[in-house]
Short mmCIF file of C-alpha atoms in Angstrom, two decimals:
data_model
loop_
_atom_site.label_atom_id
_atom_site.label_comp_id
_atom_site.label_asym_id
_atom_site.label_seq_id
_atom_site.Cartn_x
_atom_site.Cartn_y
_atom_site.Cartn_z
CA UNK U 10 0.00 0.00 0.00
CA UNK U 11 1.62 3.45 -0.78
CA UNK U 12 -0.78 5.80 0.50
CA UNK U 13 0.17 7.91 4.04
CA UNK U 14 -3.29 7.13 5.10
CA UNK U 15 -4.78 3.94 4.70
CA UNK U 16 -7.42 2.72 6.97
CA UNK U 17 -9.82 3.95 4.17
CA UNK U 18 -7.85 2.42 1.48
CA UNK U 19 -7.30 -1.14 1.69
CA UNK U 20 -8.01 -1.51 -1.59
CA UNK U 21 -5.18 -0.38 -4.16
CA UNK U 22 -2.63 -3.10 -5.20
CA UNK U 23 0.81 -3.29 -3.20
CA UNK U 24 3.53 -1.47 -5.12
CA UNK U 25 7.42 -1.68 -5.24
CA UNK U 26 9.63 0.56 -6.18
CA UNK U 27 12.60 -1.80 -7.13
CA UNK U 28 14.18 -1.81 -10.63
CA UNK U 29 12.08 -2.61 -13.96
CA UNK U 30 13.16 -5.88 -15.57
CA UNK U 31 13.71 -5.55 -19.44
CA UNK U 32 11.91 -9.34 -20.89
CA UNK U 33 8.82 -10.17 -21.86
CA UNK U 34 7.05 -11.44 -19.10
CA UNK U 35 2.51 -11.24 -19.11
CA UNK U 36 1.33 -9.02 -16.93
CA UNK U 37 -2.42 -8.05 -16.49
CA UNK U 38 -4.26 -4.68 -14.90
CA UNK U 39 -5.14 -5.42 -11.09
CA UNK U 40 -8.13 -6.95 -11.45
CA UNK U 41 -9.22 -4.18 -8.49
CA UNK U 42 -9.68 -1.93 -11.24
CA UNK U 43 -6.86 -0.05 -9.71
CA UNK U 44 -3.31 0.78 -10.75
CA UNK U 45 -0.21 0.22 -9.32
CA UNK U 46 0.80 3.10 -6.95
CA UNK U 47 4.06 3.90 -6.29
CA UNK U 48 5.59 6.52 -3.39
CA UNK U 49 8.30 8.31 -5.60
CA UNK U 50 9.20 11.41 -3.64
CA UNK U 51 13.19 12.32 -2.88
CA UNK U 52 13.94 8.56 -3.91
CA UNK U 53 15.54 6.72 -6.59
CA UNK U 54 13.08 5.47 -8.93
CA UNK U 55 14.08 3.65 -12.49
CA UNK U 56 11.51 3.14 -15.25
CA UNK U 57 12.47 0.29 -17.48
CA UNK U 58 10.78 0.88 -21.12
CA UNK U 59 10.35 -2.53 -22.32
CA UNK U 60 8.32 -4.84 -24.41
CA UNK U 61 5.41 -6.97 -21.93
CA UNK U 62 2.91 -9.00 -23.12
CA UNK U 63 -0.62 -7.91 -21.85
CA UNK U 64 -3.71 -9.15 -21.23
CA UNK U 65 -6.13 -6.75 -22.59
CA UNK U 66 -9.06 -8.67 -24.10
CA UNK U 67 -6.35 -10.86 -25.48
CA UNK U 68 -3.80 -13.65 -23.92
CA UNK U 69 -0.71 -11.88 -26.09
CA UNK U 70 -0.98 -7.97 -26.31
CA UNK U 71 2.76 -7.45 -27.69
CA UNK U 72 2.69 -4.02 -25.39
CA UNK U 73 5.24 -1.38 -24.42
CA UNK U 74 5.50 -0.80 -20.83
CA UNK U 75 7.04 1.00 -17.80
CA UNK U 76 7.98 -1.37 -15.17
CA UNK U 77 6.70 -4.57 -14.53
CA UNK U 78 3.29 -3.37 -14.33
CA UNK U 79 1.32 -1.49 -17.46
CA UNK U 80 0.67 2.53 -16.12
CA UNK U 81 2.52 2.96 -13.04
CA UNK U 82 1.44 6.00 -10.94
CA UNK U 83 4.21 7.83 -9.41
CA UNK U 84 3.17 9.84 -6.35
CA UNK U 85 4.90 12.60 -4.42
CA UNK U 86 4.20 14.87 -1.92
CA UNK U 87 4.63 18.92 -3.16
CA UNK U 88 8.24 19.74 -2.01
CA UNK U 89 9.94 16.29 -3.13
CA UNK U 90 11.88 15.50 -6.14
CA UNK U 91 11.45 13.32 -8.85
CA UNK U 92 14.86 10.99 -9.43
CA UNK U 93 13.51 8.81 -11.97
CA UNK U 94 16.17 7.04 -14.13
CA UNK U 95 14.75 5.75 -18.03
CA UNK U 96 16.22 2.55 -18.84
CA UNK U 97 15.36 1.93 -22.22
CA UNK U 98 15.14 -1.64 -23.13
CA UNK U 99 13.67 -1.07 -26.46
CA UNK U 100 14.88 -1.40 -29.82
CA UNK U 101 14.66 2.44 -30.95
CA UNK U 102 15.54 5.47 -28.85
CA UNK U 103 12.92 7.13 -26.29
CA UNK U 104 12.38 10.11 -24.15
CA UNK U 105 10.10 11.40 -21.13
CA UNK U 106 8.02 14.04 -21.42
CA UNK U 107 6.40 15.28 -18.19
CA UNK U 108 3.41 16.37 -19.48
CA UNK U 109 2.07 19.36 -17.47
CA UNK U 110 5.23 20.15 -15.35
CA UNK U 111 6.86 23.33 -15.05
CA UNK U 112 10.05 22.46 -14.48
CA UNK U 113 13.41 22.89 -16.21
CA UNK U 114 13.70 22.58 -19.60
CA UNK U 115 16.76 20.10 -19.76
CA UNK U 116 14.07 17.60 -18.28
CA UNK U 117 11.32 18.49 -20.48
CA UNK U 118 11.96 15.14 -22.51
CA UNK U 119 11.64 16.69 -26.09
CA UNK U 120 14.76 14.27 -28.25
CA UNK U 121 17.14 17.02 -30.50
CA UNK U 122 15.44 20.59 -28.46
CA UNK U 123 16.06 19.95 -24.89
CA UNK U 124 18.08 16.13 -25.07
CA UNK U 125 19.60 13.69 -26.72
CA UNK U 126 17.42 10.69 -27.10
CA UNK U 127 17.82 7.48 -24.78
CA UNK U 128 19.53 4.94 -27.60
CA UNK U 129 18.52 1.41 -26.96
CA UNK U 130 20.28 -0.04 -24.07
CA UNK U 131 21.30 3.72 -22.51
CA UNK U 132 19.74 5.40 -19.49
CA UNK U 133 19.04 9.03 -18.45
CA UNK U 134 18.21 10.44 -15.27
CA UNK U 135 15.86 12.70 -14.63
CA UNK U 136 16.01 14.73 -11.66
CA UNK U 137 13.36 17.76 -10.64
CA UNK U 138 11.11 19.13 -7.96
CA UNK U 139 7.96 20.26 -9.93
CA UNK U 140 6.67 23.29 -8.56
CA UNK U 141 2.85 22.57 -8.25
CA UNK U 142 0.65 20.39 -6.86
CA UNK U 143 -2.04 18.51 -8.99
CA UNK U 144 -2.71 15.60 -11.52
CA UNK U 145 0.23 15.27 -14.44
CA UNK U 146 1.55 12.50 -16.11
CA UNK U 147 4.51 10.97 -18.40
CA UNK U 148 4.74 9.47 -21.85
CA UNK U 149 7.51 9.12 -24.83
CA UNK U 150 7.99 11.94 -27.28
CA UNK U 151 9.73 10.02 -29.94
CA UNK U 152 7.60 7.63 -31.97
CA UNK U 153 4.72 9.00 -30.14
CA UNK U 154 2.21 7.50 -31.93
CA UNK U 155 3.46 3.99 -31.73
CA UNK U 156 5.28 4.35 -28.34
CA UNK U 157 2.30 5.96 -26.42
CA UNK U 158 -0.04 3.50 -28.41
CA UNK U 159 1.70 0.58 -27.35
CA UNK U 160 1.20 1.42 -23.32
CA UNK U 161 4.30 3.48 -22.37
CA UNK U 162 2.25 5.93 -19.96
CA UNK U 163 1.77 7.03 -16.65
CA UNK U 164 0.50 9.08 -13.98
CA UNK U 165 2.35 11.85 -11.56
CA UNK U 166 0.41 12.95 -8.70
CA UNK U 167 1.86 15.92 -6.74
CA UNK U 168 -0.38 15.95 -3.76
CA UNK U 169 -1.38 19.06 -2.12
CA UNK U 170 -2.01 17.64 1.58
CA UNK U 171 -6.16 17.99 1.36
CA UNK U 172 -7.29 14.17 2.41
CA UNK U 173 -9.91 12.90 0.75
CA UNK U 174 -11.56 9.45 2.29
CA UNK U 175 -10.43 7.97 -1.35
CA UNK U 176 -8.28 8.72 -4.61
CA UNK U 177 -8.88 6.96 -7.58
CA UNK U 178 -6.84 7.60 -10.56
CA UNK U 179 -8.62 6.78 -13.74
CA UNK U 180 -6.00 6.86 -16.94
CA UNK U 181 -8.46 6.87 -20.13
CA UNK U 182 -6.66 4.97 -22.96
CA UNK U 183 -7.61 3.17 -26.20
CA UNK U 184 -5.74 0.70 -27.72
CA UNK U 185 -5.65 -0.44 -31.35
CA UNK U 186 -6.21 -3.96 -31.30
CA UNK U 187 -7.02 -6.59 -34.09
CA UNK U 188 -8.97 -9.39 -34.03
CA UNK U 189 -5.62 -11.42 -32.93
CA UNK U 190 -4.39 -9.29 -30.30
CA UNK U 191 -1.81 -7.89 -32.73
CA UNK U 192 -1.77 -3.92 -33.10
CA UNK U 193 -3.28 -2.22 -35.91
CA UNK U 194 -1.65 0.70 -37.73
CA UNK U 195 -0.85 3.64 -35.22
CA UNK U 196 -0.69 6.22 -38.06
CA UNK U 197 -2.72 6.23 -40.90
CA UNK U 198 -3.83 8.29 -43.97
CA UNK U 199 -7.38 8.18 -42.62
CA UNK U 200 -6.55 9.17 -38.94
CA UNK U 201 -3.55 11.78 -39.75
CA UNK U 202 -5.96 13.73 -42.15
CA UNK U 203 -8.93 13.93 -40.18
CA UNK U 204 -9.87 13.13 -36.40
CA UNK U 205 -7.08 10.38 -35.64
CA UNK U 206 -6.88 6.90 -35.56
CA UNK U 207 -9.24 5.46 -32.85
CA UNK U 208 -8.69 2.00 -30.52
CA UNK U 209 -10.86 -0.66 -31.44
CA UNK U 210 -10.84 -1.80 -27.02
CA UNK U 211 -11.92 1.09 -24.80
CA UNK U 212 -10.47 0.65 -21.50
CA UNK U 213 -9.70 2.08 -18.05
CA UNK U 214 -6.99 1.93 -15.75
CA UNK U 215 -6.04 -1.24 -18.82
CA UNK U 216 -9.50 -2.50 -18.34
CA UNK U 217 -12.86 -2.17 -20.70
CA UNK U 218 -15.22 -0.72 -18.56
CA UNK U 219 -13.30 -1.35 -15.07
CA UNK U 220 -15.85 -1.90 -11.88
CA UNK U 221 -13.71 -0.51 -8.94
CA UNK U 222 -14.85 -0.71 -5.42
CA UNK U 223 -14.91 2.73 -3.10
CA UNK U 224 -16.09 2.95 0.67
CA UNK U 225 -19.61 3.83 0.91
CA UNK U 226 -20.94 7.06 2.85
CA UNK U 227 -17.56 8.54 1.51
CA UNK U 228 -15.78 11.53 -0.10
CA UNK U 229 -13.79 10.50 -3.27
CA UNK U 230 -11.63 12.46 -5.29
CA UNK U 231 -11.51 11.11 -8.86
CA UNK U 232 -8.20 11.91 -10.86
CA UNK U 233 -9.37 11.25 -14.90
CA UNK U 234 -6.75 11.55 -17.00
CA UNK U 235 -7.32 10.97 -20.90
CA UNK U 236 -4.18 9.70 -22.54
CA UNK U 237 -5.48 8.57 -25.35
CA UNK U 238 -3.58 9.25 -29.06
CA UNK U 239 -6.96 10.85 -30.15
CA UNK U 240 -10.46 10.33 -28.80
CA UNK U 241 -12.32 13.06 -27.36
CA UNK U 242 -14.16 12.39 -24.42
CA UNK U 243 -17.21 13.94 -22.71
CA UNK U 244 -17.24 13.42 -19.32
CA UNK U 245 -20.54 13.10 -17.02
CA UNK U 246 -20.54 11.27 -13.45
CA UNK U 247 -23.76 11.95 -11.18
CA UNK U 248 -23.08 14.18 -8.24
CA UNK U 249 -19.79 15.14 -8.85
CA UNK U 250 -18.12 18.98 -8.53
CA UNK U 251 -15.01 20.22 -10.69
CA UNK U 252 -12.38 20.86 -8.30
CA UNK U 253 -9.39 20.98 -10.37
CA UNK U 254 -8.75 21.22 -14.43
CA UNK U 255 -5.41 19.69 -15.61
CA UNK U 256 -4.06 19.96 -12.39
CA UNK U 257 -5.11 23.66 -11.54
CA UNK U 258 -7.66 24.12 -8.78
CA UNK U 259 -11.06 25.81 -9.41
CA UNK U 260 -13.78 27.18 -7.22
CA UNK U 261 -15.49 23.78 -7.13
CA UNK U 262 -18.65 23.83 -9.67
CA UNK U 263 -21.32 21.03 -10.27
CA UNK U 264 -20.12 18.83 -12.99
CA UNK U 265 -22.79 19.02 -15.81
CA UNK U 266 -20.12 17.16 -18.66
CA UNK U 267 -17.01 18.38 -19.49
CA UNK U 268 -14.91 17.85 -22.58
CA UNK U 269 -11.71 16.02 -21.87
CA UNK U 270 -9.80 16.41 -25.09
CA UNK U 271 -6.04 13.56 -25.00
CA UNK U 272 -3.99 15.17 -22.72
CA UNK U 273 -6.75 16.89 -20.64
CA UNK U 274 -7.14 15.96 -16.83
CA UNK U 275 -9.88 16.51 -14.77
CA UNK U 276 -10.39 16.53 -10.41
CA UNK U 277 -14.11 15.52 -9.33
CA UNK U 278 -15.26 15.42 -6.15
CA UNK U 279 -17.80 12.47 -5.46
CA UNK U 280 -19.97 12.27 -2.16
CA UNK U 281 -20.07 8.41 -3.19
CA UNK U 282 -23.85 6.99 -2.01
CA UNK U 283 -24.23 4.26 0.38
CA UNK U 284 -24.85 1.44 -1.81
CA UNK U 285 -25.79 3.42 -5.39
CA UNK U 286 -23.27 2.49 -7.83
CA UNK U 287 -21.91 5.61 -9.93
CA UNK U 288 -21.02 5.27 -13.31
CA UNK U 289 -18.39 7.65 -15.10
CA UNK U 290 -19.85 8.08 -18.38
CA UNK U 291 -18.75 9.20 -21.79
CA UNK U 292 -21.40 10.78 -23.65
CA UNK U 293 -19.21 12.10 -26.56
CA UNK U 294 -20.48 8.91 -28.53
CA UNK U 295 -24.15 8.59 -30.37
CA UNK U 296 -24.58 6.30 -27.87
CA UNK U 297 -23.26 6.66 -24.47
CA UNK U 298 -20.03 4.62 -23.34
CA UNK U 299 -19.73 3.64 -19.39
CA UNK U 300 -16.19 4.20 -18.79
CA UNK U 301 -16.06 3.02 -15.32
CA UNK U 302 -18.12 1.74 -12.39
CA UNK U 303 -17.65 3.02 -8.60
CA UNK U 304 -19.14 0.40 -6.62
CA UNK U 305 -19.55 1.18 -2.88
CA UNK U 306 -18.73 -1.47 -0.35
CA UNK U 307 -19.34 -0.97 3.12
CA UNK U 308 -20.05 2.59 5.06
CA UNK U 309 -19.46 5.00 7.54
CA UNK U 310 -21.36 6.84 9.26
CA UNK U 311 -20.39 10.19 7.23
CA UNK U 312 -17.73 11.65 4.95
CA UNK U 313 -15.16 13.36 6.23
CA UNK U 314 -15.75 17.05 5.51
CA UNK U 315 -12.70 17.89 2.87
CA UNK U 316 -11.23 21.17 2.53
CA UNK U 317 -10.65 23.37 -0.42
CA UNK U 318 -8.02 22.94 -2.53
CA UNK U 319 -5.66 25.71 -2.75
CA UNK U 320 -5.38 27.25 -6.11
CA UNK U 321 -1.53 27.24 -7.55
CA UNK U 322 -0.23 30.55 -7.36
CA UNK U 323 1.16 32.03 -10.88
CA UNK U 324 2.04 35.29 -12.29
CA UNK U 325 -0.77 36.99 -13.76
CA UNK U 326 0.10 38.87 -17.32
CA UNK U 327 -0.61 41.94 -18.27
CA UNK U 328 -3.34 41.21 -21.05
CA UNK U 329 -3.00 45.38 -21.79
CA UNK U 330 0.61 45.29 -22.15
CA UNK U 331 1.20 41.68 -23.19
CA UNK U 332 2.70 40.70 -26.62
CA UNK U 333 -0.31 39.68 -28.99
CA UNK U 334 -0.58 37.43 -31.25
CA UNK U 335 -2.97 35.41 -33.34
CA UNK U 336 -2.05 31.65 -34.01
CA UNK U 337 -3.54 30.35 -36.64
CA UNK U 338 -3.79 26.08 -36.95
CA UNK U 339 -3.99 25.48 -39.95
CA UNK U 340 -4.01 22.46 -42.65
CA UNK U 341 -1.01 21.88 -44.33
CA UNK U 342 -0.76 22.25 -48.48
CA UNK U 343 -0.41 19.81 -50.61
CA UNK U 344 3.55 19.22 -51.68
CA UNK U 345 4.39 21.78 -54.52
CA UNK U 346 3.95 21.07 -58.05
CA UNK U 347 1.00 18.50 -57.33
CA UNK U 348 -1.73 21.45 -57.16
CA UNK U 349 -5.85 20.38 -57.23
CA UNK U 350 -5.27 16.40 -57.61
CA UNK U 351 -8.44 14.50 -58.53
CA UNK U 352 -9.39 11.92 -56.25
CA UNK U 353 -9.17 8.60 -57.64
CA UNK U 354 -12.55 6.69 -57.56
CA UNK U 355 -11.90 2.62 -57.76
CA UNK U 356 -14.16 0.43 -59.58
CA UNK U 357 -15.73 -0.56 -55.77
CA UNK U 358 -16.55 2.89 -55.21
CA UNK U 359 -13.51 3.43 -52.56
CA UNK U 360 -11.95 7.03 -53.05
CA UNK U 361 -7.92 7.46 -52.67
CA UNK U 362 -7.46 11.12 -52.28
CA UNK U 363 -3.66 11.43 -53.85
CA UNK U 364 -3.01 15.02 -52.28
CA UNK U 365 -3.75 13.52 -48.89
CA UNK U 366 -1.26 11.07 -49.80
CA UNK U 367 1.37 12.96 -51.06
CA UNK U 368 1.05 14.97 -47.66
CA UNK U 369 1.30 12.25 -45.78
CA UNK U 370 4.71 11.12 -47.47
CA UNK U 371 6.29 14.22 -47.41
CA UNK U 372 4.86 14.17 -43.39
CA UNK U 373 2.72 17.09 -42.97
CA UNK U 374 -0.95 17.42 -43.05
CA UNK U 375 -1.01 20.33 -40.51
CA UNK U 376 0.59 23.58 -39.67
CA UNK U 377 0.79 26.20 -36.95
CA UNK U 378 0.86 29.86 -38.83
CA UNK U 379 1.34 28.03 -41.99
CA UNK U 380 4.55 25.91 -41.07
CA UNK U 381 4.78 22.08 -40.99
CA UNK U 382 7.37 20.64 -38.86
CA UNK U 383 9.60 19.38 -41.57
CA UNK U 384 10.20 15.38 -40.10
CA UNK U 385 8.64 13.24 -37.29
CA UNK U 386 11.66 12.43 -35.53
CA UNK U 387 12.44 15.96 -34.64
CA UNK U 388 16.22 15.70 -35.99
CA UNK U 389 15.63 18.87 -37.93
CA UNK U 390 14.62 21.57 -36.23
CA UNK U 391 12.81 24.22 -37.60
CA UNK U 392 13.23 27.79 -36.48
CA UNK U 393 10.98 28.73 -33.64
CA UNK U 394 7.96 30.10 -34.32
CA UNK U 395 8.26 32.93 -30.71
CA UNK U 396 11.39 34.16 -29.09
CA UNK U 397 10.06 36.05 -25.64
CA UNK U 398 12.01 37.48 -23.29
CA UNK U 399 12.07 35.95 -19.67
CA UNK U 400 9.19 37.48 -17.84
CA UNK U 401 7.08 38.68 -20.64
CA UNK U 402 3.43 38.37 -20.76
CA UNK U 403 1.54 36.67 -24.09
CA UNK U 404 -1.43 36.87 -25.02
CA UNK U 405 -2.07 34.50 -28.07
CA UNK U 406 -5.61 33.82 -29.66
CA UNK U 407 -5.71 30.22 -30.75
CA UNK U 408 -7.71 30.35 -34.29
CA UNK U 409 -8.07 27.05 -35.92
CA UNK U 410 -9.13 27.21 -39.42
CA UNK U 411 -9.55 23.36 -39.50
CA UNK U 412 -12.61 21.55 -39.76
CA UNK U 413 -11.16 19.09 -37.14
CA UNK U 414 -11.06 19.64 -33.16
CA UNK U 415 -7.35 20.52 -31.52
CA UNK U 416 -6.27 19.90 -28.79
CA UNK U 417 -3.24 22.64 -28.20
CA UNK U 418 -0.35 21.51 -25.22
CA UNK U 419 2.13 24.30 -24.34
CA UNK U 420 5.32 22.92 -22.52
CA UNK U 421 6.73 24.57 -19.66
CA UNK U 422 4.14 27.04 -18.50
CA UNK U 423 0.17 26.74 -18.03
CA UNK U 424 -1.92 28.64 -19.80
CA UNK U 425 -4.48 31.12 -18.66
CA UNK U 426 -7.76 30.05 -20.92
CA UNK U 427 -9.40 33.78 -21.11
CA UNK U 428 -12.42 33.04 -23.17
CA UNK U 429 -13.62 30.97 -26.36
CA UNK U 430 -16.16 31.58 -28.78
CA UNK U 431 -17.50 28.06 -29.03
CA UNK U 432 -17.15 25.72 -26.48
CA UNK U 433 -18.16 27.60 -23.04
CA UNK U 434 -15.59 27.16 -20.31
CA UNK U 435 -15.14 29.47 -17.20
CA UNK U 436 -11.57 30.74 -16.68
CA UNK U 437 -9.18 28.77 -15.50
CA UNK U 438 -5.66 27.22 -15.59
CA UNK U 439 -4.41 24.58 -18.24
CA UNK U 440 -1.63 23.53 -20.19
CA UNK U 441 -3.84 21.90 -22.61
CA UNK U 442 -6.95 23.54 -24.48
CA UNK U 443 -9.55 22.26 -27.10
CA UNK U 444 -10.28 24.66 -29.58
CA UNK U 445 -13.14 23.48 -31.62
CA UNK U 446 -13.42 23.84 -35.56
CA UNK U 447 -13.61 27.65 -36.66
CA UNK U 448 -12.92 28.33 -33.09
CA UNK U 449 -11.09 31.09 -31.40
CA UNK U 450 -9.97 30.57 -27.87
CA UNK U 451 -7.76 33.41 -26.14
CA UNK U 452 -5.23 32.18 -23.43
CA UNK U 453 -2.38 34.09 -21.90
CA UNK U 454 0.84 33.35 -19.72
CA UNK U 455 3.69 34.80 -18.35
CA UNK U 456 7.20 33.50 -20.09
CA UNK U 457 8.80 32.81 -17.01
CA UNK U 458 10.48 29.07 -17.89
CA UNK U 459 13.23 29.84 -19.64
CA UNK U 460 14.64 27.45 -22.23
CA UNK U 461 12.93 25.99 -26.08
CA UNK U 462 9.40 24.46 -25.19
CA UNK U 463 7.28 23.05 -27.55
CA UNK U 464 3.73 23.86 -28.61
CA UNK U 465 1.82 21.17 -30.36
CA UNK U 466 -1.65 19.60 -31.11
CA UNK U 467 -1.91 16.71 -28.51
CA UNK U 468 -4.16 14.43 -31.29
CA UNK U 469 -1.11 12.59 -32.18
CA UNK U 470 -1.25 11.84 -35.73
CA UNK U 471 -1.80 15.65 -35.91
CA UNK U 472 1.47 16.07 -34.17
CA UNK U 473 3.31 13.96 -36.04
CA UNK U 474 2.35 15.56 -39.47
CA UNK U 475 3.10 18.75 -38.76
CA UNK U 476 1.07 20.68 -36.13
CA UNK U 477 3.95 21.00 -33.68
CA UNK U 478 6.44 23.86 -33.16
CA UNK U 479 8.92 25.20 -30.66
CA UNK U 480 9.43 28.73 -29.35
CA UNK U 481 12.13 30.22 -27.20
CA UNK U 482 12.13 31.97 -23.53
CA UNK U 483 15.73 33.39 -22.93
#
């Protein structure tokens, strides 16, 4: 058990924190529903990247994973440093991107702008104390697509000392599975040019539709992270307030749904019934997809009463003074000299559209003020698209001229989100923002991480052909 308190909690799966072993061993999710926990603060921690077989619906998933056990969830207290060491046990080079962290750039993860990838067989430690509390997590940036597809994921929790009765991390992932158990295609013409390529098994915490048990009579804080390669998710569980947005604590605010775009996390608070079971629904889908099940077991008398979170404290820019700018996400052109190709109708009626083709050979289908980044393995580096000086405010409207919804994740600083013209949201704090289709959303920061941080569409495919760039704090 690796929680501090745990009379409440005898229900999470036992966790070590001894080195990864490199093989091929079968492993399956707890069958609790819950994943393997992991007290991570001011020790040495290292994170094996290495093929496992999983059970997933199938005997043989030929997965990626961290550890011995798919999605490990790291936990620290606010204050304590991270001292992970990647051992990378794969047969192509790797990274780890702390997705949400504002800490230093040389341990942002990003292979050729702020490291040298891990070669097969190397190791590389990463050592920080992240400066906020809240829910985070960790994933490859190099091969994204097949890497994070495979199962290399999981969670950070920075905890911010308010005790709930129960905390239940629930990591949202697909995974694209044939009727074999083999993987299917994690890039594709289909998925790259449009919404992405979606999993064909649904699952939570490595489980379709987990059923998790939770003390009755209880407070619960829910920790849903979506680290999926592309689905969209809209998020609706009975009862339950908003207290935190990727991390970022909110005046709490009765959960109606809420969008949960890949990358997105969101903090509910759950007064969990006596004996009602509570279902954690995805109504993105024409028909509605139960994601999870909270069962209660047992009760108490009453929950403990659970006090607010405290919000992170950030410098506010100067929207009247800030630097302005309007980004514009665009769809990438079709490679020169092959202007207005005809689709090509086969005798079966299936269309092959060569311009989406020739894009995705050349590997762009999408741009950020009109530029592609030029290859998916980052070697080249384009120029950046923003050079700010440490300490200056931004103020950047996010207008996607796409007919497809993005997802946009800054790296190394949370974003303000001001207002949107679409998609209703209060303000609040996020590294990670939809903006719809012909959508303008307005967010702002302070430049106060200095170093080269990417900004990129978090749909993966969309990142991989093209809609990524870089820009520079010095």
């Amino acid at each position: 058990m690796t929680h501090d308190t745990l009379s409440r909690r005898g229900l999470l799966t036992a966790a070590s924190a001894t080195l990864a072993l490199a093989g091929c061993a079968k492993v399956a999710a707890p069958p609790t529903g819950r994943l393997t926990e992991i007290r991570a603060g001011n020790r040495p921690l290292t994170l094996t990247a290495a093929p496992h077989t999983l059970n997933i619906g199938h005997d043989s998933v030929p997965a990626w994973v961290y550890r011995e056990q798919p999605l490990p969830v790291l936990r620290l207290k606010q204050g304590e440093e991270v001292q992970v060491t990647l051992a990378n046990a794969l047969g192509e080079h790797t990274s780890i991107h702390w997705h949400g962290i504002r800490g230093p750039n040389a341990m942002d993860g990003v292979p050729y702008l702020t490291q040298a990838p891990v070669q097969p067989g190397a190791h590389f430690a990463y050592r920080f104390t992240p400066p906020d509390t809240g829910t985070f997590f960790f994933h490859p940036h190099c091969n994204t697509a097949e890497q994070l597809g495979r199962g290399l994921v999981g969670a950070l929790v920075v905890e911010d000392g308010v005790s709930f009765d129960d905390d239940v991390v629930l990591l949202i992932k697909d995974w694209r599975l044939a009727p074999d158990g083999g993987f299917l295609p994690f890039l594709t013409t289909a998925g790259a040019s449009r919404a992405g390529s979606f999993g064909t098994v649904r699952t939570v915490n490595g489980i379709p539709s987990p059923k998790i048990a939770v003390p009755g009579k209880s407070q619960a804080r829910l920790r849903l992270i979506n680290t999926d390669s592309a689905r969209i998710c809209e998020i609706g569980v009975k009862g339950a307030q908003v207290i935190a947005i990727d991390g970022n604590a909110v005046t709490p605010f009765a959960l109606d749904t809420w969008r949960l775009g890949p990358a997105m996390r969101l903090d509910l608070s759950l007064r969990v019934p006596a004996s009602e079971p509570v279902e954690v629904i995805d109504y993105f889908s024409a028909t509605p997809v139960t994601l999870a099940t909270l069962l209660p077991s047992g009760s108490d008398d009453a929950p403990k009463p659970v006090a607010a979170l405290e919000p992170t404290r950030f410098q506010e820019p100067d929207l009247a003074k800030g630097w302005q700018h309007t980004l514009e996400l665009d769809a990438s052109a079709a490679p020169a000299g092959y202007p207005d190709i005809p689709p090509v109708v086969l005798p079966d009626g299936r269309r092959i559209d060569l311009a989406d083709s020739l894009c995705l050979a050349q590997g762009t289908f999408w741009a950020l003020d009109g530029k592609s980044w030029p290859e998916r393995d980052h070697r080249r580096l384009p120029p950046p698209l923003f050079t700010f000086a440490r300490g200056e405010s931004v103020v950047l409207t996010l207008s996607n001229e796409t007919s497809r919804t993005h997802p946009i994740h800054i790296h190394g600083h949370t974003m303000k989100v001001l207002s949107a013209d679409r998609l209703k949201r209060p303000v609040h704090r996020a590294d990670t923002v939809l903006v719809l289709p012909n959508e303008r959303v307005q967010v702002a920061f302070v430049a106060d991480n200095p170093g080269n941080w990417m900004i990129h569409c978090h749909v993966i495919e969309h990142q991989e052909t093209g809609m990524m760039g870089w820009f520079r704090v010095s």
